[in-house]
Coordinates of C-alpha atoms in Angstrom, one line a residue:
Chain A
M1 CA 19.8 7.7 16.3
G2 CA 18.2 5.5 13.6
M3 CA 19.7 2.7 11.5
T4 CA 20.5 2.2 7.9
L5 CA 18.9 -0.7 6.1
V6 CA 22.2 -2.5 6.1
E7 CA 22.5 -2.1 9.9
K8 CA 18.9 -3.4 10.2
I9 CA 19.7 -6.5 8.1
L10 CA 22.9 -7.1 10.0
A11 CA 21.2 -6.7 13.4
K12 CA 18.6 -9.2 12.5
A13 CA 21.2 -11.7 11.3
A14 CA 23.2 -11.2 14.5
G15 CA 20.1 -11.6 16.6
V16 CA 20.5 -8.2 18.3
E17 CA 18.4 -5.0 18.5
K18 CA 21.0 -2.6 17.2
V19 CA 24.5 -2.6 15.5
S20 CA 26.9 0.3 15.0
P21 CA 29.7 0.8 12.5
G22 CA 33.0 -0.7 13.6
E23 CA 31.4 -3.4 15.7
I24 CA 32.3 -7.0 14.9
I25 CA 29.2 -9.3 14.8
I26 CA 28.6 -13.0 14.1
A27 CA 25.8 -13.1 11.5
K28 CA 23.7 -16.0 10.3
V29 CA 24.0 -16.5 6.5
D30 CA 21.0 -17.1 4.3
I31 CA 22.8 -17.9 1.0
A32 CA 26.4 -19.1 0.7
M33 CA 28.0 -19.5 -2.7
S34 CA 31.3 -20.4 -4.4
H35 CA 32.4 -21.3 -7.9
D36 CA 34.9 -23.2 -9.9
T37 CA 37.7 -20.8 -9.1
T38 CA 37.1 -20.3 -5.4
T39 CA 35.8 -23.7 -4.3
P40 CA 39.0 -25.7 -4.6
L41 CA 40.8 -23.8 -1.8
A42 CA 37.7 -24.2 0.4
I43 CA 37.7 -28.0 0.4
K44 CA 40.6 -28.7 2.8
P45 CA 39.6 -26.1 5.4
F46 CA 35.9 -27.3 5.2
F47 CA 36.8 -31.0 6.0
E48 CA 39.0 -29.9 8.9
I49 CA 35.9 -28.6 10.8
A50 CA 32.9 -30.4 9.2
E51 CA 31.7 -33.4 7.2
R52 CA 28.4 -32.1 5.7
V53 CA 27.3 -28.5 4.9
F54 CA 25.2 -26.7 7.6
N55 CA 22.1 -26.6 5.5
E56 CA 21.8 -28.0 2.0
N57 CA 19.1 -25.4 1.0
K58 CA 21.4 -22.5 1.7
V59 CA 24.6 -23.6 -0.1
V60 CA 25.0 -23.1 -3.8
I61 CA 27.9 -24.1 -6.0
F62 CA 28.5 -22.8 -9.5
F63 CA 30.6 -23.9 -12.5
D64 CA 30.8 -20.6 -14.4
H65 CA 34.3 -19.2 -14.6
V66 CA 35.7 -21.8 -17.1
V67 CA 32.8 -23.9 -18.5
P68 CA 33.1 -26.3 -20.0
P69 CA 36.7 -26.9 -18.8
A70 CA 39.1 -25.3 -21.3
N71 CA 42.2 -27.4 -20.4
I72 CA 43.3 -30.3 -18.3
R73 CA 44.1 -28.2 -15.2
S74 CA 40.6 -26.7 -15.2
A75 CA 39.1 -30.1 -15.7
I76 CA 41.0 -31.5 -12.8
L77 CA 39.8 -28.7 -10.5
H78 CA 36.2 -29.3 -11.7
K79 CA 36.5 -32.9 -10.8
K80 CA 37.8 -32.1 -7.3
I81 CA 34.8 -29.8 -6.8
R82 CA 32.4 -32.5 -8.0
D83 CA 33.9 -34.9 -5.4
F84 CA 33.5 -32.2 -2.7
I85 CA 29.8 -31.7 -3.7
E86 CA 29.1 -35.4 -3.3
K87 CA 30.9 -35.8 0.0
A88 CA 29.7 -32.6 1.6
G89 CA 26.0 -33.2 0.7
I90 CA 25.5 -30.2 -1.5
K91 CA 22.4 -30.3 -3.7
N92 CA 22.3 -26.9 -5.4
V93 CA 24.7 -27.1 -8.2
H94 CA 24.5 -25.0 -11.4
M95 CA 26.3 -24.8 -14.7
E96 CA 23.9 -22.5 -16.5
G97 CA 25.5 -19.1 -16.3
V98 CA 27.3 -16.5 -14.2
C99 CA 26.8 -17.2 -10.4
H100 CA 25.5 -13.7 -9.7
Q101 CA 22.9 -13.8 -12.5
V102 CA 21.6 -17.3 -11.5
L103 CA 21.6 -16.4 -7.8
A104 CA 19.5 -13.3 -8.6
E105 CA 17.1 -15.3 -10.7
K106 CA 16.7 -18.3 -8.4
Y107 CA 17.7 -17.6 -4.8
V108 CA 18.2 -14.1 -3.4
K109 CA 15.4 -12.3 -1.5
P110 CA 15.3 -8.8 0.0
G111 CA 16.6 -8.8 3.6
D112 CA 18.9 -11.8 3.0
I113 CA 22.5 -12.1 4.0
V114 CA 24.3 -13.3 0.9
I115 CA 28.0 -14.4 1.3
G116 CA 29.8 -15.4 -1.8
A117 CA 33.4 -16.5 -2.6
D118 CA 33.5 -14.0 -5.4
S119 CA 34.2 -10.2 -5.1
H120 CA 31.2 -9.3 -7.3
T121 CA 28.8 -10.9 -4.8
C122 CA 28.0 -7.2 -4.0
T123 CA 25.7 -7.4 -7.1
H124 CA 22.8 -8.8 -5.0
G125 CA 22.5 -5.6 -3.0
A126 CA 20.3 -4.4 -5.9
L127 CA 17.7 -6.7 -4.6
G128 CA 17.6 -5.2 -1.1
A129 CA 19.9 -7.9 0.4
F130 CA 23.2 -7.5 2.3
A131 CA 25.6 -9.2 0.0
T132 CA 29.4 -9.2 0.1
G133 CA 32.4 -11.2 -1.2
V134 CA 34.8 -13.3 0.8
G135 CA 37.6 -15.8 0.1
S136 CA 37.8 -19.6 0.2
T137 CA 38.5 -20.1 3.9
D138 CA 35.6 -17.8 4.9
I139 CA 33.2 -19.6 2.6
A140 CA 34.4 -23.0 4.0
T141 CA 33.5 -21.9 7.5
V142 CA 30.1 -20.6 6.3
Y143 CA 29.5 -23.9 4.6
A144 CA 30.4 -25.7 7.9
L145 CA 28.7 -23.4 10.4
G146 CA 26.2 -21.1 8.6
K147 CA 27.8 -18.1 10.2
I148 CA 30.4 -15.4 9.5
W149 CA 32.1 -12.6 11.3
L150 CA 31.5 -9.2 9.9
R151 CA 32.7 -5.7 10.8
V152 CA 29.7 -3.4 10.5
P153 CA 30.6 -0.9 7.8
E154 CA 30.2 2.9 7.8
T155 CA 27.7 4.0 5.1
Y156 CA 28.0 6.4 2.1
R157 CA 24.6 7.5 0.9
M158 CA 24.7 8.3 -2.8
N159 CA 21.7 10.1 -4.3
I160 CA 21.6 9.6 -8.0
L161 CA 19.5 12.4 -9.5
G162 CA 18.3 13.7 -12.8
K163 CA 17.4 12.1 -16.1
L164 CA 19.8 10.2 -18.4
K165 CA 20.3 11.4 -22.0
R166 CA 19.7 9.0 -24.9
G167 CA 22.5 6.5 -25.2
V168 CA 23.5 6.8 -21.6
Y169 CA 22.9 3.9 -19.2
A170 CA 23.4 2.5 -15.7
K171 CA 26.9 1.4 -16.7
D172 CA 27.9 5.0 -17.6
V173 CA 26.5 6.1 -14.2
I174 CA 28.5 3.7 -12.2
L175 CA 31.7 4.3 -14.2
N176 CA 31.3 8.0 -13.7
I177 CA 30.9 7.5 -9.9
I178 CA 33.9 5.2 -9.7
G179 CA 36.0 7.8 -11.6
Y180 CA 35.0 10.4 -9.0
I181 CA 35.3 8.3 -5.9
G182 CA 38.5 6.4 -7.0
A183 CA 39.5 2.7 -6.8
D184 CA 40.3 3.1 -3.1
G185 CA 37.7 5.7 -2.3
A186 CA 35.2 3.6 -0.5
V187 CA 37.4 0.9 1.3
Y188 CA 35.1 -1.1 3.6
K189 CA 32.1 1.2 3.1
S190 CA 28.5 0.2 2.5
I191 CA 27.1 2.2 -0.3
E192 CA 23.4 3.0 -0.2
F193 CA 21.9 4.2 -3.4
H194 CA 18.9 6.5 -3.5
G195 CA 17.3 9.1 -5.8
D196 CA 14.8 9.4 -8.7
L197 CA 17.1 7.7 -11.2
I198 CA 17.4 4.6 -9.0
K199 CA 13.6 4.3 -8.7
E200 CA 13.3 4.6 -12.4
F201 CA 16.0 2.0 -13.2
S202 CA 15.0 -1.5 -14.1
V203 CA 16.2 -4.2 -11.8
S204 CA 18.7 -5.2 -14.5
S205 CA 20.2 -1.7 -14.4
R206 CA 20.3 -1.7 -10.6
L207 CA 22.2 -4.9 -10.7
T208 CA 24.8 -3.2 -13.0
L209 CA 25.2 -0.5 -10.5
T210 CA 25.7 -2.6 -7.3
N211 CA 27.8 -5.1 -9.2
M212 CA 30.6 -2.5 -9.6
V213 CA 30.8 -1.0 -6.1
I214 CA 33.7 -3.4 -5.4
E215 CA 35.7 -1.4 -8.0
M216 CA 35.8 1.5 -5.5
S217 CA 36.6 -1.2 -2.8
A218 CA 33.2 -0.9 -1.0
M219 CA 32.1 -3.8 1.2
N220 CA 28.6 -3.8 -0.4
G221 CA 26.1 -1.7 -2.3
I222 CA 22.4 -1.7 -1.6
I223 CA 19.1 -0.5 -3.0
E224 CA 15.9 -0.6 -1.1
A225 CA 13.6 -3.3 -2.6
D226 CA 10.3 -2.3 -4.2
E227 CA 7.6 -3.7 -6.4
K228 CA 10.0 -4.0 -9.4
T229 CA 12.4 -6.1 -7.3
L230 CA 9.6 -8.5 -6.3
D231 CA 8.4 -8.8 -9.9
Y232 CA 11.9 -9.5 -11.1
I233 CA 12.7 -12.3 -8.6
G234 CA 9.2 -13.7 -8.3
R235 CA 9.7 -14.4 -4.6
K236 CA 8.8 -12.7 -1.4
G237 CA 11.3 -11.2 1.1
T238 CA 11.7 -8.8 4.0
I239 CA 11.9 -5.3 2.8
F240 CA 13.9 -3.0 5.0
H241 CA 14.1 0.8 4.8
S242 CA 16.7 3.2 6.3
D243 CA 15.4 5.3 9.1
K244 CA 15.1 9.1 8.4
D245 CA 17.7 9.8 11.1
A246 CA 20.1 7.0 10.1
E247 CA 23.7 8.0 10.3
Y248 CA 25.8 8.3 7.1
E249 CA 29.5 8.9 7.1
E250 CA 29.0 11.0 3.9
V251 CA 26.2 11.9 1.6
F252 CA 26.8 12.4 -2.1
D253 CA 24.4 14.0 -4.7
F254 CA 25.3 12.9 -8.2
E255 CA 23.4 14.9 -10.9
M256 CA 23.3 12.9 -14.1
N257 CA 21.4 15.2 -16.5
D258 CA 24.5 16.0 -18.6
L259 CA 26.3 12.6 -18.4
E260 CA 27.9 11.5 -21.6
P261 CA 28.7 7.8 -22.4
Q262 CA 31.7 6.9 -20.2
V263 CA 34.7 4.7 -20.9
A264 CA 37.3 3.4 -18.3
K265 CA 40.7 3.4 -19.9
P266 CA 43.6 0.9 -19.2
H267 CA 44.6 -0.3 -16.6
S268 CA 42.3 0.7 -13.8
V269 CA 38.5 1.0 -13.5
D270 CA 38.7 4.5 -12.0
N271 CA 40.5 5.8 -15.1
V272 CA 37.2 7.1 -16.5
T273 CA 36.6 9.6 -19.3
D274 CA 33.9 10.9 -21.6
I275 CA 33.7 8.9 -24.8
S276 CA 34.8 11.9 -26.9
E277 CA 38.4 11.5 -25.5
V278 CA 38.8 7.9 -26.8
E279 CA 36.5 7.9 -29.8
G280 CA 38.2 6.5 -33.0
L281 CA 40.7 4.3 -31.2
E282 CA 41.0 1.0 -33.1
I283 CA 39.9 -2.2 -31.5
D284 CA 40.4 -6.0 -32.1
Q285 CA 37.8 -7.4 -29.8
A286 CA 34.4 -6.3 -28.4
F287 CA 32.8 -8.3 -25.6
I288 CA 29.2 -8.1 -24.3
G289 CA 28.4 -10.2 -21.3
T290 CA 29.3 -10.8 -17.6
C291 CA 27.5 -10.2 -14.3
T292 CA 27.8 -6.5 -15.0
N293 CA 26.1 -6.4 -18.4
G294 CA 25.0 -9.8 -19.7
R295 CA 21.3 -9.6 -19.1
V296 CA 18.4 -9.4 -21.6
E297 CA 18.2 -5.6 -21.4
D298 CA 21.9 -5.3 -22.3
I299 CA 21.6 -7.8 -25.2
R300 CA 18.5 -6.0 -26.4
I301 CA 20.3 -2.7 -26.6
A302 CA 23.3 -4.3 -28.4
T303 CA 20.9 -6.0 -30.9
Q304 CA 19.1 -2.7 -31.6
I305 CA 22.4 -1.2 -32.6
L306 CA 23.8 -4.1 -34.5
D307 CA 20.6 -5.0 -36.4
G308 CA 21.1 -4.2 -40.1
H309 CA 24.9 -3.7 -39.6
K310 CA 27.9 -5.9 -39.8
V311 CA 30.7 -6.3 -37.3
K312 CA 33.8 -4.6 -38.8
E313 CA 36.0 -7.0 -40.6
G314 CA 38.9 -8.2 -38.5
V315 CA 37.1 -7.5 -35.2
R316 CA 35.8 -10.3 -32.9
L317 CA 32.5 -9.5 -31.3
I318 CA 31.8 -12.0 -28.5
V319 CA 28.4 -12.1 -26.9
T320 CA 28.0 -14.2 -23.7
P321 CA 24.5 -14.3 -22.2
A322 CA 24.8 -14.2 -18.4
S323 CA 22.5 -17.2 -17.9
N324 CA 20.5 -19.9 -19.7
R325 CA 17.3 -18.0 -18.8
V326 CA 18.8 -14.8 -20.4
Y327 CA 19.9 -16.9 -23.5
L328 CA 16.5 -18.5 -24.0
E329 CA 14.7 -15.1 -23.7
C330 CA 17.1 -13.6 -26.2
L331 CA 16.5 -16.5 -28.5
R332 CA 12.7 -16.2 -28.3
K333 CA 12.9 -12.4 -28.9
G334 CA 15.1 -13.0 -32.0
Y335 CA 18.1 -11.1 -30.6
I336 CA 20.5 -14.1 -31.0
E337 CA 19.6 -14.5 -34.7
K338 CA 20.2 -10.9 -35.4
L339 CA 23.5 -10.9 -33.5
L340 CA 24.7 -13.9 -35.4
R341 CA 23.7 -12.4 -38.8
A342 CA 25.6 -9.3 -37.8
G343 CA 28.7 -11.5 -37.4
A344 CA 28.8 -11.9 -33.6
I345 CA 30.2 -15.0 -31.9
V346 CA 27.7 -16.1 -29.3
T347 CA 29.1 -18.4 -26.5
N348 CA 27.5 -20.5 -23.9
P349 CA 26.4 -18.7 -20.7
G350 CA 29.2 -18.2 -18.1
C351 CA 32.0 -15.7 -17.3
G352 CA 33.3 -15.9 -20.9
P353 CA 36.5 -14.0 -21.7
C354 CA 36.1 -11.6 -18.7
L355 CA 39.0 -13.2 -16.8
G356 CA 41.2 -14.2 -19.8
R357 CA 41.1 -18.0 -19.5
H358 CA 39.1 -18.9 -22.7
Q359 CA 36.6 -17.8 -25.3
G360 CA 38.4 -14.7 -26.5
V361 CA 41.9 -14.2 -25.1
L362 CA 43.9 -11.1 -26.1
A363 CA 47.3 -11.1 -27.9
P364 CA 50.0 -8.6 -27.0
N365 CA 49.1 -5.1 -28.2
E366 CA 45.5 -6.0 -29.0
V367 CA 42.8 -3.7 -27.8
A368 CA 39.4 -4.8 -26.4
I369 CA 36.3 -2.9 -25.4
S370 CA 34.2 -4.8 -22.9
T371 CA 31.0 -4.5 -20.9
S372 CA 32.8 -6.3 -18.0
N373 CA 33.9 -4.7 -14.8
R374 CA 37.7 -5.0 -14.7
N375 CA 40.4 -3.7 -17.1
F376 CA 43.4 -4.6 -15.0
M377 CA 46.6 -5.3 -16.9
G378 CA 46.5 -8.9 -18.1
R379 CA 42.9 -9.5 -17.1
M380 CA 41.7 -10.7 -20.5
G381 CA 45.0 -12.2 -21.8
S382 CA 48.4 -10.7 -22.6
P383 CA 49.6 -8.1 -20.1
E384 CA 50.5 -6.0 -23.1
A385 CA 46.9 -5.9 -24.3
K386 CA 44.6 -2.9 -23.5
I387 CA 41.1 -3.1 -22.1
Y388 CA 38.5 -0.4 -22.2
L389 CA 35.2 -0.7 -20.3
A390 CA 31.9 0.7 -21.5
S391 CA 28.1 0.1 -21.8
P392 CA 26.7 -2.5 -24.1
A393 CA 25.5 0.2 -26.5
T394 CA 29.1 1.7 -26.7
V395 CA 30.6 -1.8 -27.2
A396 CA 28.1 -2.7 -29.9
A397 CA 28.6 0.6 -31.8
S398 CA 32.4 0.1 -31.5
A399 CA 32.1 -3.5 -33.0
V400 CA 30.3 -2.0 -36.0
E401 CA 33.0 0.7 -36.6
G402 CA 36.0 -1.3 -35.6
K403 CA 37.0 1.6 -33.3
I404 CA 35.6 3.1 -30.1
A405 CA 32.4 4.7 -31.2
D406 CA 29.6 6.9 -29.7
P407 CA 26.4 4.7 -29.6
R408 CA 24.2 7.8 -30.1
R409 CA 24.7 7.7 -33.8
Y410 CA 22.9 4.3 -33.9
L411 CA 19.9 5.1 -31.7
Chain B
M1 CA 65.5 -10.9 4.5
R2 CA 64.4 -7.9 2.4
I3 CA 61.5 -5.6 1.9
W4 CA 59.5 -5.6 -1.3
R5 CA 58.0 -2.2 -2.0
F6 CA 54.8 -1.9 -4.0
G7 CA 52.6 1.1 -4.8
D8 CA 48.8 1.8 -4.5
N9 CA 45.9 -0.4 -5.6
I10 CA 47.9 -3.6 -6.2
N11 CA 45.1 -6.0 -7.3
T12 CA 44.9 -9.7 -6.9
D13 CA 45.1 -10.2 -10.7
Y14 CA 48.6 -8.8 -10.4
I15 CA 49.4 -11.1 -7.4
T16 CA 48.1 -14.4 -8.9
P17 CA 47.1 -13.7 -12.6
G18 CA 43.7 -15.3 -13.5
R19 CA 45.1 -17.2 -16.5
L20 CA 47.8 -18.9 -14.4
N21 CA 45.7 -19.4 -11.3
L22 CA 44.8 -23.0 -12.1
T23 CA 45.9 -24.9 -9.1
D24 CA 45.2 -25.3 -5.4
D25 CA 48.8 -26.3 -4.6
P26 CA 50.5 -23.5 -2.6
K27 CA 54.0 -24.4 -4.0
E28 CA 52.7 -24.0 -7.5
L29 CA 51.0 -20.8 -6.6
A30 CA 54.2 -19.4 -5.1
K31 CA 55.8 -19.7 -8.6
I32 CA 53.2 -17.5 -10.2
A33 CA 53.2 -14.7 -7.6
F34 CA 53.5 -11.3 -9.4
K35 CA 54.7 -13.3 -12.4
E36 CA 53.8 -10.6 -14.9
Y37 CA 53.6 -7.5 -12.8
R38 CA 57.0 -8.0 -11.2
P39 CA 58.7 -11.1 -12.8
E40 CA 61.8 -11.1 -10.5
F41 CA 59.6 -11.5 -7.4
S42 CA 59.0 -15.2 -7.6
E43 CA 62.6 -15.9 -8.5
K44 CA 64.2 -13.8 -5.7
V45 CA 61.8 -13.8 -2.8
K46 CA 63.1 -15.5 0.3
K47 CA 61.6 -16.9 3.5
G48 CA 61.1 -14.0 5.9
D49 CA 60.7 -11.3 3.4
I50 CA 58.1 -8.6 3.9
I51 CA 55.9 -6.7 1.5
V52 CA 55.4 -3.0 2.1
A53 CA 52.7 -1.4 -0.1
G54 CA 50.6 1.8 -0.5
K55 CA 46.8 2.1 -0.4
N56 CA 44.2 -0.6 -1.0
F57 CA 46.6 -3.6 -1.3
G58 CA 44.9 -6.7 -2.7
C59 CA 41.9 -5.1 -4.3
G60 CA 39.8 -6.7 -7.0
S61 CA 39.0 -10.4 -7.2
S62 CA 38.4 -12.4 -4.0
R63 CA 40.8 -15.1 -5.0
E64 CA 42.5 -16.6 -1.9
T65 CA 45.3 -17.8 -4.1
A66 CA 46.8 -14.3 -3.7
P67 CA 47.6 -14.5 0.0
V68 CA 48.3 -18.3 -0.2
A69 CA 50.9 -17.6 -2.9
L70 CA 52.6 -14.9 -0.9
K71 CA 52.7 -17.0 2.2
A72 CA 54.0 -20.0 0.3
A73 CA 56.6 -17.8 -1.3
G74 CA 57.9 -17.1 2.2
I75 CA 56.4 -13.7 2.9
R76 CA 56.4 -13.1 6.6
A77 CA 53.9 -10.2 6.7
V78 CA 52.3 -7.5 4.5
I79 CA 52.4 -3.9 5.6
A80 CA 50.2 -1.4 3.7
K81 CA 48.7 2.0 4.1
S82 CA 45.3 0.3 3.7
F83 CA 44.0 -3.1 2.5
A84 CA 41.1 -4.2 0.3
R85 CA 38.7 -5.8 2.7
I86 CA 38.6 -9.3 1.1
F87 CA 42.4 -9.7 0.8
F88 CA 42.7 -8.5 4.5
R89 CA 40.2 -11.2 5.6
N90 CA 41.8 -13.9 3.5
A91 CA 45.3 -13.2 4.8
I92 CA 44.1 -13.3 8.4
N93 CA 42.2 -16.4 7.8
I94 CA 45.2 -18.3 6.5
G95 CA 47.6 -16.9 9.1
L96 CA 49.5 -14.3 7.0
P97 CA 49.9 -11.2 9.2
V98 CA 48.7 -8.0 7.7
I99 CA 49.4 -4.6 9.3
I100 CA 47.8 -1.3 8.4
C101 CA 50.4 1.5 8.7
K102 CA 49.7 5.0 7.4
E103 CA 53.5 5.7 7.5
A104 CA 54.4 2.7 5.5
D105 CA 56.3 4.9 3.0
I106 CA 59.0 5.5 5.5
I107 CA 60.2 1.9 5.2
K108 CA 62.9 1.4 2.6
E109 CA 63.8 -1.7 0.7
D110 CA 67.0 -2.4 2.6
D111 CA 65.5 -1.8 6.1
I112 CA 65.3 -4.5 8.7
V113 CA 62.0 -4.4 10.5
E114 CA 60.4 -6.1 13.5
I115 CA 56.7 -6.2 13.9
D116 CA 54.7 -6.3 17.2
L117 CA 51.2 -7.1 16.1
K118 CA 49.7 -6.9 19.6
K119 CA 51.0 -3.4 20.2
G120 CA 50.6 -2.4 16.6
I121 CA 54.2 -1.2 16.3
I122 CA 56.8 -1.6 13.5
N123 CA 60.4 -1.2 14.6
I124 CA 62.9 -0.2 11.8
V125 CA 65.8 -1.8 13.7
N126 CA 68.7 -0.4 11.6
R127 CA 67.5 3.2 12.0
N128 CA 66.0 2.9 15.4
V129 CA 62.6 4.2 14.2
A130 CA 59.3 3.0 15.6
L131 CA 56.1 3.4 13.5
Q132 CA 52.7 3.3 15.3
C133 CA 50.2 1.2 13.2
E134 CA 46.5 0.5 13.5
K135 CA 45.8 -1.9 16.4
L136 CA 43.8 -4.9 15.2
P137 CA 40.6 -5.8 17.1
E138 CA 41.0 -8.4 19.8
F139 CA 38.9 -10.9 17.9
I140 CA 41.2 -10.6 14.8
L141 CA 44.4 -10.9 16.9
K142 CA 43.0 -14.1 18.3
I143 CA 42.5 -15.5 14.8
I144 CA 46.1 -14.6 13.8
E145 CA 47.4 -16.0 17.1
A146 CA 45.6 -19.3 16.4
G147 CA 47.3 -19.4 13.0
G148 CA 44.2 -18.7 11.0
L149 CA 40.4 -19.1 11.1
I150 CA 40.2 -22.9 10.9
N151 CA 42.6 -23.3 13.8
Y152 CA 40.7 -20.7 15.7
I153 CA 37.4 -22.6 15.3
K154 CA 39.2 -25.9 16.3
I155 CA 40.5 -24.3 19.5
H156 CA 37.3 -22.4 20.5
G157 CA 34.9 -25.0 19.1
K158 CA 32.8 -22.2 17.5
L159 CA 33.1 -18.9 15.6
G160 CA 32.0 -16.6 18.4

């Protein structure tokens, strides 16, 4: 029996010939990451077992969740983290965007084991790496020892087939899949994406796809690396392929020819519907950004729709480029100027209003449409607010109309 | 001691809401546990209480503040039909016992339960009912026995 590419990456990291689902392995970690929300609880456990990080080249710390600090409590946590960085000998420190975007731009290679203290670490599977999220104690032990215990996951193979209609994007594809599989439909599974559509997708679109596998509770999502991957990252890596006789727990064929723009309704990500069901619903805030949809491709589509239009009076459109690199490219291409002229608020790169701490917090009974990945009750502010999730195109069109709108009218 | 019943897909934003999650002090975190999702929880929870939930408990964000808050609030163990992977790891790593029990629905709020982690059995003492649960792998049991991952590493000198 052959192996999947995840099993091959895990076997290599564990220093063994073969691994099988269910087995617990100790794997060597190539990139370990935490940020301003998850680092604080890692500090005490780290110093109980180590003084310095295991390898200064493999540890990366981000300030991205609340940057710059929005209040005294955040500022105190940032300061604690800076002391930790100094004492533990950490040299890779970034405050230039969302951890996952900057990691993809600067660190991750195909074949890597990426362990991050953030649930959306699964994003990096789009680059042919095994990437998964953990908590603070786990990342503290990785920082100390360079290793982690992992239970080898069973794999769902998902073949994404067909051609997308105009106005339909990777975000619509992954929302549709989550709606079908359910929020708890892939607990602990590895999801391997294949199919014509995946090959056709840009790396940016692929990152949107793997970013959201955690929303069906998968351990990781992965896409075999190809030339596009290597072009995007500008680095070499080890490209693994699944064997023809690899074992899958289940194989799904998703035919996407007829897919309409999708929207996830409050308060769960699997509460997904075609746009026609929610069209016309009035909104107070529209948000474009995050590790899901804050890249150049996303901001380009939003600009295309907003160019020559105005954000509806009374609506806040917040655009948060996912990284400084994204921000600079959008500036050079003239997107930022067009967005500002349309009435958007453009913030510094980071997680922005996604987790409800700053830069666009919702009042009770307000309605937001967002390109982010979670619409849990209270996620972006008041628990009495409502959050709808959609593609950058749908969010941009909704900002123009002041209500949830089908982007195809603007394309 | 009492049982706190919860449904399916309880996410970590409900356990420790992101906007309030601005401290690394367990006592402070205990005060915000389920603050908005179930406001009476942090006021009434007592040492030794148990949470019994449905499928996919602890899904969403990887924030370890969630199990830390529950443990600091006095929660003795979490029983669920299934757990989200990261919460499951985080709970084990900080020494908060987690038990996967497909029959968790049988447990009522006023039941008195005893848990045998090694055998994977929950006894509902007042009704004389025994529920067979998923047995945890030896390696994970050892981490729980040590009181968490850091203690395990201190005892064994390495991860594995």
